[in-house]
Amino acid sequence: MTSSAPPWTIGPSTERIELNPQGKAETTFTVTNNGPIDQRLVVDTVRSDNAAQVKIEVDEPQRLVTHGGTAQFLARVTVPAGTAAAVCWFAGRVYSADAAPGGRSVGSDRGTFEIKPTAPPRQPNIWPWLIPAIVR
């Protein structure tokens, strides 16, 4: 007995997202329900190991998607300050809210983003303050 593939598709809106100077970005995943019935679907994300510290949150990750319909799921990417520079990948995953995700889920193509090196915080220069104190 072979199990058929789930009737959903998921795809990122772009292959590459650009982080702003604060290490944030947004992207969307388009989910299509090609099945014969309306489905409550959940979208979550997976990422490369070098992006383990990166937070990727999907707004309203669970929604009803009508049969033959599509829905856009917004994902927000936040890179914590001090994260090592790297090129990372992310992907979306969709599964039914009414079944365990491990068995029947569909993944999207991968998208990428680059974590750029950040300059270390500047240490304040205390010499201008010390000179008057020493001269007195």
Short mmCIF file of C-alpha atoms in Angstrom, two decimals:
data_model
loop_
_atom_site.label_atom_id
_atom_site.label_comp_id
_atom_site.label_asym_id
_atom_site.label_seq_id
_atom_site.Cartn_x
_atom_site.Cartn_y
_atom_site.Cartn_z
CA MET A 1 0.00 0.00 0.00
CA THR A 2 1.43 3.34 -0.99
CA SER A 3 0.40 6.57 0.59
CA SER A 4 -0.32 9.47 -1.66
CA ALA A 5 1.44 12.77 -1.21
CA PRO A 6 -0.45 15.50 0.60
CA PRO A 7 -2.41 17.75 -1.78
CA TRP A 8 -0.67 20.96 -0.69
CA THR A 9 2.16 22.99 -2.13
CA ILE A 10 4.26 25.66 -0.43
CA GLY A 11 6.74 28.08 -1.89
CA PRO A 12 8.74 31.07 -0.66
CA SER A 13 8.04 34.44 -2.26
CA THR A 14 11.71 34.87 -3.07
CA GLU A 15 14.90 32.83 -3.22
CA ARG A 16 16.87 35.45 -1.29
CA ILE A 17 15.90 37.88 1.45
CA GLU A 18 17.90 40.89 2.51
CA LEU A 19 18.30 41.67 6.18
CA ASN A 20 18.05 45.32 7.20
CA PRO A 21 20.87 46.86 9.31
CA GLN A 22 19.06 45.71 12.48
CA GLY A 23 19.19 42.08 11.26
CA LYS A 24 15.48 41.83 10.38
CA ALA A 25 13.52 40.88 7.29
CA GLU A 26 10.14 39.60 6.18
CA THR A 27 9.18 37.04 3.58
CA THR A 28 6.03 35.14 2.67
CA PHE A 29 5.17 31.56 1.89
CA THR A 30 2.33 30.80 -0.53
CA VAL A 31 0.35 27.68 0.35
CA THR A 32 -2.06 26.08 -2.11
CA ASN A 33 -4.61 23.42 -1.16
CA ASN A 34 -5.14 21.28 -4.27
CA GLY A 35 -7.25 18.78 -2.32
CA PRO A 36 -10.99 18.19 -2.55
CA ILE A 37 -11.78 19.54 0.95
CA ASP A 38 -11.04 22.64 3.01
CA GLN A 39 -8.10 22.03 5.35
CA ARG A 40 -6.76 23.64 8.51
CA LEU A 41 -3.09 23.92 7.62
CA VAL A 42 -0.04 24.87 9.67
CA VAL A 43 3.11 26.51 8.32
CA ASP A 44 6.39 26.40 10.19
CA THR A 45 10.00 26.83 9.15
CA VAL A 46 13.26 24.95 9.10
CA ARG A 47 16.70 26.48 8.75
CA SER A 48 20.34 25.61 8.26
CA ASP A 49 22.40 24.62 11.30
CA ASN A 50 24.41 27.85 11.08
CA ALA A 51 21.14 29.78 11.57
CA ALA A 52 20.20 28.05 14.83
CA GLN A 53 20.15 31.36 16.75
CA VAL A 54 18.02 33.10 14.12
CA LYS A 55 14.36 33.55 15.02
CA ILE A 56 11.88 32.90 12.22
CA GLU A 57 8.27 33.36 13.28
CA VAL A 58 5.21 32.81 11.11
CA ASP A 59 2.29 35.18 11.74
CA GLU A 60 -0.94 33.21 12.12
CA PRO A 61 0.76 29.88 11.41
CA GLN A 62 -2.52 27.91 11.43
CA ARG A 63 -5.31 28.79 9.00
CA LEU A 64 -8.17 27.33 7.04
CA VAL A 65 -7.25 27.05 3.37
CA THR A 66 -10.20 26.27 1.14
CA HIS A 67 -9.99 23.49 -1.44
CA GLY A 68 -8.50 24.94 -4.61
CA GLY A 69 -7.48 28.05 -2.66
CA THR A 70 -4.22 29.70 -1.68
CA ALA A 71 -3.08 31.63 1.38
CA GLN A 72 -0.07 33.83 2.12
CA PHE A 73 1.80 33.24 5.38
CA LEU A 74 4.07 36.08 6.53
CA ALA A 75 7.34 35.09 8.21
CA ARG A 76 9.52 37.49 10.20
CA VAL A 77 13.27 36.87 10.44
CA THR A 78 15.27 38.30 13.34
CA VAL A 79 19.02 37.77 13.73
CA PRO A 80 20.29 38.45 17.27
CA ALA A 81 23.17 40.93 17.60
CA GLY A 82 26.52 39.20 17.74
CA THR A 83 25.50 36.25 15.53
CA ALA A 84 28.44 35.04 13.46
CA ALA A 85 28.53 36.06 9.81
CA ALA A 86 27.25 33.33 7.49
CA VAL A 87 25.11 32.55 4.47
CA CYS A 88 22.09 30.64 5.75
CA TRP A 89 19.09 28.92 4.25
CA PHE A 90 15.47 28.61 5.35
CA ALA A 91 12.44 26.72 4.07
CA GLY A 92 8.76 26.47 4.89
CA ARG A 93 6.86 23.34 5.81
CA VAL A 94 3.09 22.83 5.66
CA TYR A 95 1.02 20.12 7.31
CA SER A 96 -2.54 19.47 8.43
CA ALA A 97 -3.53 20.86 11.83
CA ASP A 98 -5.64 17.73 12.27
CA ALA A 99 -2.80 15.19 11.98
CA ALA A 100 0.72 14.68 13.34
CA PRO A 101 3.22 16.75 11.28
CA GLY A 102 5.86 14.02 11.07
CA GLY A 103 4.02 11.78 8.67
CA ARG A 104 2.49 14.04 6.04
CA SER A 105 4.12 17.37 5.45
CA VAL A 106 5.36 19.21 2.39
CA GLY A 107 8.48 21.38 2.29
CA SER A 108 9.19 24.42 0.16
CA ASP A 109 12.21 25.27 -1.90
CA ARG A 110 14.99 26.90 0.08
CA GLY A 111 15.60 30.59 0.37
CA THR A 112 18.81 32.20 1.58
CA PHE A 113 19.93 35.18 3.61
CA GLU A 114 23.33 36.53 4.56
CA ILE A 115 24.27 37.47 8.09
CA LYS A 116 26.88 40.18 7.66
CA PRO A 117 29.71 40.67 10.13
CA THR A 118 29.02 43.25 12.78
CA ALA A 119 31.62 45.56 14.21
CA PRO A 120 32.36 44.98 17.89
CA PRO A 121 30.86 47.62 20.16
CA ARG A 122 33.09 50.64 20.48
CA GLN A 123 34.70 51.12 23.84
CA PRO A 124 34.31 54.65 25.16
CA ASN A 125 37.48 56.68 25.16
CA ILE A 126 38.11 57.68 28.79
CA TRP A 127 41.33 59.65 28.20
CA PRO A 128 39.60 63.04 27.67
CA TRP A 129 37.98 62.58 31.09
CA LEU A 130 41.11 61.39 32.85
CA ILE A 131 43.41 64.21 31.70
CA PRO A 132 41.61 66.95 33.69
CA ALA A 133 41.46 64.64 36.71
CA ILE A 134 45.20 63.94 36.52
CA VAL A 135 46.16 67.61 35.97
CA ARG A 136 44.37 68.79 39.13
#
